[in-house]
Amino acid sequence: MSDYPERHALGRIDVINLEDLPALSRDVPLDLPSIQAGWPDFEHAFDSLRGRRMMGLVYGGSHIYRMCLIRLDRDAANSLGLDETTIPGGAYLRLRLRGEAPEVYGHIGEAFDVLFGSADHDSSRPQIESYRREGEVDCLLPILA
């Protein structure tokens, strides 16, 4: 593994560590039309997105895209009847994309290609798209410690 941080044309690559994160989730097929159609429906189920962290998970070899919102205290009852999942913690390579929405989101696949070429990944944990704000997304690749 190279030394980090590292610069790439798409952005800076860093190593970060995540804690396990409890989340509410919904699965859709791993294809762009299903993902694009799934997010608005998923988001509209919540009272507000303010203060929420949204993430998309892809497990290698799976044909499922898991839309997740990190649980907040007010979600204790899970009155929406969503699936519950734990986003696994550990070491991840992060490439932060910044730009105009929605164009910046078109670089997510390329960002993961760059990350896969930068380190040995841990196939037991998912690749994560962490949506920070409009026009900014962290692409996270789990790496072996």
PDB file of C-alpha atoms in Angstrom:
ATOM      1  CA  MET A   1       0.000   0.000   0.000  1.00  0.00           C
ATOM      2  CA  SER A   2       1.310   3.475  -0.820  1.00  0.00           C
ATOM      3  CA  ASP A   3       1.723   6.335   1.584  1.00  0.00           C
ATOM      4  CA  TYR A   4      -1.378   8.402   2.220  1.00  0.00           C
ATOM      5  CA  PRO A   5      -2.639  11.004   1.687  1.00  0.00           C
ATOM      6  CA  GLU A   6      -2.171  10.652  -2.047  1.00  0.00           C
ATOM      7  CA  ARG A   7      -3.336  13.041  -4.774  1.00  0.00           C
ATOM      8  CA  HIS A   8      -5.284  11.886  -7.816  1.00  0.00           C
ATOM      9  CA  ALA A   9      -6.953  13.906 -10.574  1.00  0.00           C
ATOM     10  CA  LEU A  10     -10.344  13.068  -9.028  1.00  0.00           C
ATOM     11  CA  GLY A  11      -9.336  14.106  -5.506  1.00  0.00           C
ATOM     12  CA  ARG A  12      -7.262  13.254  -2.479  1.00  0.00           C
ATOM     13  CA  ILE A  13      -7.039   9.656  -1.245  1.00  0.00           C
ATOM     14  CA  ASP A  14      -6.803   9.131   2.519  1.00  0.00           C
ATOM     15  CA  VAL A  15      -7.067   6.214   4.929  1.00  0.00           C
ATOM     16  CA  ILE A  16      -9.877   6.639   7.455  1.00  0.00           C
ATOM     17  CA  ASN A  17     -11.324   4.446  10.199  1.00  0.00           C
ATOM     18  CA  LEU A  18     -15.063   4.084  10.701  1.00  0.00           C
ATOM     19  CA  GLU A  19     -16.934   2.799  13.721  1.00  0.00           C
ATOM     20  CA  ASP A  20     -19.801   0.361  13.147  1.00  0.00           C
ATOM     21  CA  LEU A  21     -22.853   2.474  12.285  1.00  0.00           C
ATOM     22  CA  PRO A  22     -26.456   1.337  12.843  1.00  0.00           C
ATOM     23  CA  ALA A  23     -28.667   2.291   9.900  1.00  0.00           C
ATOM     24  CA  LEU A  24     -32.125   1.978   8.399  1.00  0.00           C
ATOM     25  CA  SER A  25     -31.983   0.593   4.882  1.00  0.00           C
ATOM     26  CA  ARG A  26     -33.738  -0.568   1.753  1.00  0.00           C
ATOM     27  CA  ASP A  27     -32.278  -2.750  -1.015  1.00  0.00           C
ATOM     28  CA  VAL A  28     -32.747  -2.162  -4.741  1.00  0.00           C
ATOM     29  CA  PRO A  29     -31.210  -3.901  -7.779  1.00  0.00           C
ATOM     30  CA  LEU A  30     -27.643  -2.827  -8.553  1.00  0.00           C
ATOM     31  CA  ASP A  31     -28.387  -0.914 -11.741  1.00  0.00           C
ATOM     32  CA  LEU A  32     -28.388   2.833 -12.292  1.00  0.00           C
ATOM     33  CA  PRO A  33     -32.107   3.276 -13.131  1.00  0.00           C
ATOM     34  CA  SER A  34     -33.170   1.348  -9.992  1.00  0.00           C
ATOM     35  CA  ILE A  35     -30.749   3.292  -7.803  1.00  0.00           C
ATOM     36  CA  GLN A  36     -31.810   6.667  -9.229  1.00  0.00           C
ATOM     37  CA  ALA A  37     -35.492   5.788  -8.779  1.00  0.00           C
ATOM     38  CA  GLY A  38     -34.991   4.292  -5.313  1.00  0.00           C
ATOM     39  CA  TRP A  39     -33.321   7.195  -3.510  1.00  0.00           C
ATOM     40  CA  PRO A  40     -36.176   9.761  -3.748  1.00  0.00           C
ATOM     41  CA  ASP A  41     -38.735   7.218  -2.538  1.00  0.00           C
ATOM     42  CA  PHE A  42     -36.456   6.147   0.321  1.00  0.00           C
ATOM     43  CA  GLU A  43     -35.667   9.736   1.363  1.00  0.00           C
ATOM     44  CA  HIS A  44     -39.318  10.835   1.300  1.00  0.00           C
ATOM     45  CA  ALA A  45     -40.194   8.198   3.906  1.00  0.00           C
ATOM     46  CA  PHE A  46     -38.353  10.221   6.584  1.00  0.00           C
ATOM     47  CA  ASP A  47     -39.725  13.215   8.487  1.00  0.00           C
ATOM     48  CA  SER A  48     -36.611  15.221   7.613  1.00  0.00           C
ATOM     49  CA  LEU A  49     -33.161  14.626   6.145  1.00  0.00           C
ATOM     50  CA  ARG A  50     -31.639  17.356   8.305  1.00  0.00           C
ATOM     51  CA  GLY A  51     -28.750  15.971  10.326  1.00  0.00           C
ATOM     52  CA  ARG A  52     -28.881  12.606   8.562  1.00  0.00           C
ATOM     53  CA  ARG A  53     -26.034  10.745   6.881  1.00  0.00           C
ATOM     54  CA  MET A  54     -26.949   8.906   3.693  1.00  0.00           C
ATOM     55  CA  MET A  55     -24.854   6.036   2.374  1.00  0.00           C
ATOM     56  CA  GLY A  56     -25.065   3.526  -0.441  1.00  0.00           C
ATOM     57  CA  LEU A  57     -23.484   0.094   0.099  1.00  0.00           C
ATOM     58  CA  VAL A  58     -22.379  -2.488  -2.455  1.00  0.00           C
ATOM     59  CA  TYR A  59     -21.141  -5.893  -1.354  1.00  0.00           C
ATOM     60  CA  GLY A  60     -18.787  -7.526  -3.874  1.00  0.00           C
ATOM     61  CA  GLY A  61     -20.451 -10.273  -5.914  1.00  0.00           C
ATOM     62  CA  SER A  62     -23.895  -8.991  -4.966  1.00  0.00           C
ATOM     63  CA  HIS A  63     -26.421  -7.533  -7.368  1.00  0.00           C
ATOM     64  CA  ILE A  64     -27.938  -5.416  -4.593  1.00  0.00           C
ATOM     65  CA  TYR A  65     -27.481  -1.738  -3.785  1.00  0.00           C
ATOM     66  CA  ARG A  66     -28.355  -0.926  -0.162  1.00  0.00           C
ATOM     67  CA  MET A  67     -29.580   2.624   0.516  1.00  0.00           C
ATOM     68  CA  CYS A  68     -28.889   3.565   4.146  1.00  0.00           C
ATOM     69  CA  LEU A  69     -29.584   6.405   6.534  1.00  0.00           C
ATOM     70  CA  ILE A  70     -27.665   6.333   9.806  1.00  0.00           C
ATOM     71  CA  ARG A  71     -30.061   5.802  12.716  1.00  0.00           C
ATOM     72  CA  LEU A  72     -30.919   8.769  14.886  1.00  0.00           C
ATOM     73  CA  ASP A  73     -32.456   8.637  18.367  1.00  0.00           C
ATOM     74  CA  ARG A  74     -35.845   9.550  16.913  1.00  0.00           C
ATOM     75  CA  ASP A  75     -35.719   6.371  14.772  1.00  0.00           C
ATOM     76  CA  ALA A  76     -35.809   4.067  17.816  1.00  0.00           C
ATOM     77  CA  ALA A  77     -39.237   2.622  16.989  1.00  0.00           C
ATOM     78  CA  ASN A  78     -38.484   2.206  13.238  1.00  0.00           C
ATOM     79  CA  SER A  79     -42.105   3.118  12.533  1.00  0.00           C
ATOM     80  CA  LEU A  80     -41.315   3.140   8.804  1.00  0.00           C
ATOM     81  CA  GLY A  81     -40.747  -0.618   8.859  1.00  0.00           C
ATOM     82  CA  LEU A  82     -37.409  -0.336   7.046  1.00  0.00           C
ATOM     83  CA  ASP A  83     -34.696  -2.956   7.133  1.00  0.00           C
ATOM     84  CA  GLU A  84     -32.028  -2.508   9.760  1.00  0.00           C
ATOM     85  CA  THR A  85     -28.370  -2.941   8.992  1.00  0.00           C
ATOM     86  CA  THR A  86     -24.979  -2.213  10.488  1.00  0.00           C
ATOM     87  CA  ILE A  87     -22.476  -0.443   8.289  1.00  0.00           C
ATOM     88  CA  PRO A  88     -19.233  -2.195   9.209  1.00  0.00           C
ATOM     89  CA  GLY A  89     -16.414  -0.133  10.632  1.00  0.00           C
ATOM     90  CA  GLY A  90     -12.728  -0.557  10.058  1.00  0.00           C
ATOM     91  CA  ALA A  91     -10.098   0.886   7.741  1.00  0.00           C
ATOM     92  CA  TYR A  92     -11.231   2.376   4.431  1.00  0.00           C
ATOM     93  CA  LEU A  93      -9.543   4.222   1.597  1.00  0.00           C
ATOM     94  CA  ARG A  94     -11.479   7.423   0.941  1.00  0.00           C
ATOM     95  CA  LEU A  95     -11.576   9.427  -2.259  1.00  0.00           C
ATOM     96  CA  ARG A  96     -13.733  12.548  -1.826  1.00  0.00           C
ATOM     97  CA  LEU A  97     -15.435  13.761  -4.984  1.00  0.00           C
ATOM     98  CA  ARG A  98     -16.515  17.398  -5.209  1.00  0.00           C
ATOM     99  CA  GLY A  99     -18.327  19.152  -8.014  1.00  0.00           C
ATOM    100  CA  GLU A 100     -21.665  20.170  -9.391  1.00  0.00           C
ATOM    101  CA  ALA A 101     -24.570  17.802  -8.848  1.00  0.00           C
ATOM    102  CA  PRO A 102     -25.582  15.653 -10.609  1.00  0.00           C
ATOM    103  CA  GLU A 103     -22.439  15.533 -12.804  1.00  0.00           C
ATOM    104  CA  VAL A 104     -20.127  14.725  -9.886  1.00  0.00           C
ATOM    105  CA  TYR A 105     -22.052  11.516  -9.224  1.00  0.00           C
ATOM    106  CA  GLY A 106     -21.055  10.265 -12.669  1.00  0.00           C
ATOM    107  CA  HIS A 107     -17.472   9.943 -11.385  1.00  0.00           C
ATOM    108  CA  ILE A 108     -18.296   7.455  -8.617  1.00  0.00           C
ATOM    109  CA  GLY A 109     -17.485   4.365 -10.715  1.00  0.00           C
ATOM    110  CA  GLU A 110     -14.183   5.873 -11.843  1.00  0.00           C
ATOM    111  CA  ALA A 111     -13.316   6.772  -8.234  1.00  0.00           C
ATOM    112  CA  PHE A 112     -13.823   3.170  -7.132  1.00  0.00           C
ATOM    113  CA  ASP A 113     -11.651   1.964 -10.044  1.00  0.00           C
ATOM    114  CA  VAL A 114      -8.879   4.251  -8.750  1.00  0.00           C
ATOM    115  CA  LEU A 115      -9.315   2.971  -5.182  1.00  0.00           C
ATOM    116  CA  PHE A 116      -9.280  -0.689  -6.261  1.00  0.00           C
ATOM    117  CA  GLY A 117      -5.956  -0.003  -7.998  1.00  0.00           C
ATOM    118  CA  SER A 118      -4.487   1.617  -4.870  1.00  0.00           C
ATOM    119  CA  ALA A 119      -4.721  -1.112  -2.218  1.00  0.00           C
ATOM    120  CA  ASP A 120      -5.818  -4.651  -1.420  1.00  0.00           C
ATOM    121  CA  HIS A 121      -9.466  -4.448  -0.491  1.00  0.00           C
ATOM    122  CA  ASP A 122     -11.363  -6.394   2.145  1.00  0.00           C
ATOM    123  CA  SER A 123     -14.086  -8.248   0.235  1.00  0.00           C
ATOM    124  CA  SER A 124     -15.964  -9.117   3.451  1.00  0.00           C
ATOM    125  CA  ARG A 125     -17.090  -5.474   3.869  1.00  0.00           C
ATOM    126  CA  PRO A 126     -19.021  -3.282   1.439  1.00  0.00           C
ATOM    127  CA  GLN A 127     -17.871  -0.453  -0.760  1.00  0.00           C
ATOM    128  CA  ILE A 128     -19.589   2.698   0.476  1.00  0.00           C
ATOM    129  CA  GLU A 129     -20.813   5.885  -1.149  1.00  0.00           C
ATOM    130  CA  SER A 130     -21.175   8.407   1.665  1.00  0.00           C
ATOM    131  CA  TYR A 131     -23.219  11.426   0.590  1.00  0.00           C
ATOM    132  CA  ARG A 132     -21.939  14.404   2.576  1.00  0.00           C
ATOM    133  CA  ARG A 133     -23.920  17.205   0.889  1.00  0.00           C
ATOM    134  CA  GLU A 134     -25.105  18.041  -2.599  1.00  0.00           C
ATOM    135  CA  GLY A 135     -22.115  17.800  -4.929  1.00  0.00           C
ATOM    136  CA  GLU A 136     -19.868  15.999  -2.431  1.00  0.00           C
ATOM    137  CA  VAL A 137     -19.550  12.258  -1.960  1.00  0.00           C
ATOM    138  CA  ASP A 138     -16.931  10.110  -0.260  1.00  0.00           C
ATOM    139  CA  CYS A 139     -16.120   6.859  -2.051  1.00  0.00           C
ATOM    140  CA  LEU A 140     -14.946   4.372   0.579  1.00  0.00           C
ATOM    141  CA  LEU A 141     -13.171   1.101  -0.181  1.00  0.00           C
ATOM    142  CA  PRO A 142     -12.626  -1.296   2.748  1.00  0.00           C
ATOM    143  CA  ILE A 143      -8.978  -2.260   3.044  1.00  0.00           C
ATOM    144  CA  LEU A 144      -7.108  -4.968   4.876  1.00  0.00           C
ATOM    145  CA  ALA A 145      -5.473  -3.766   8.089  1.00  0.00           C
TER     146      ALA A 145
END
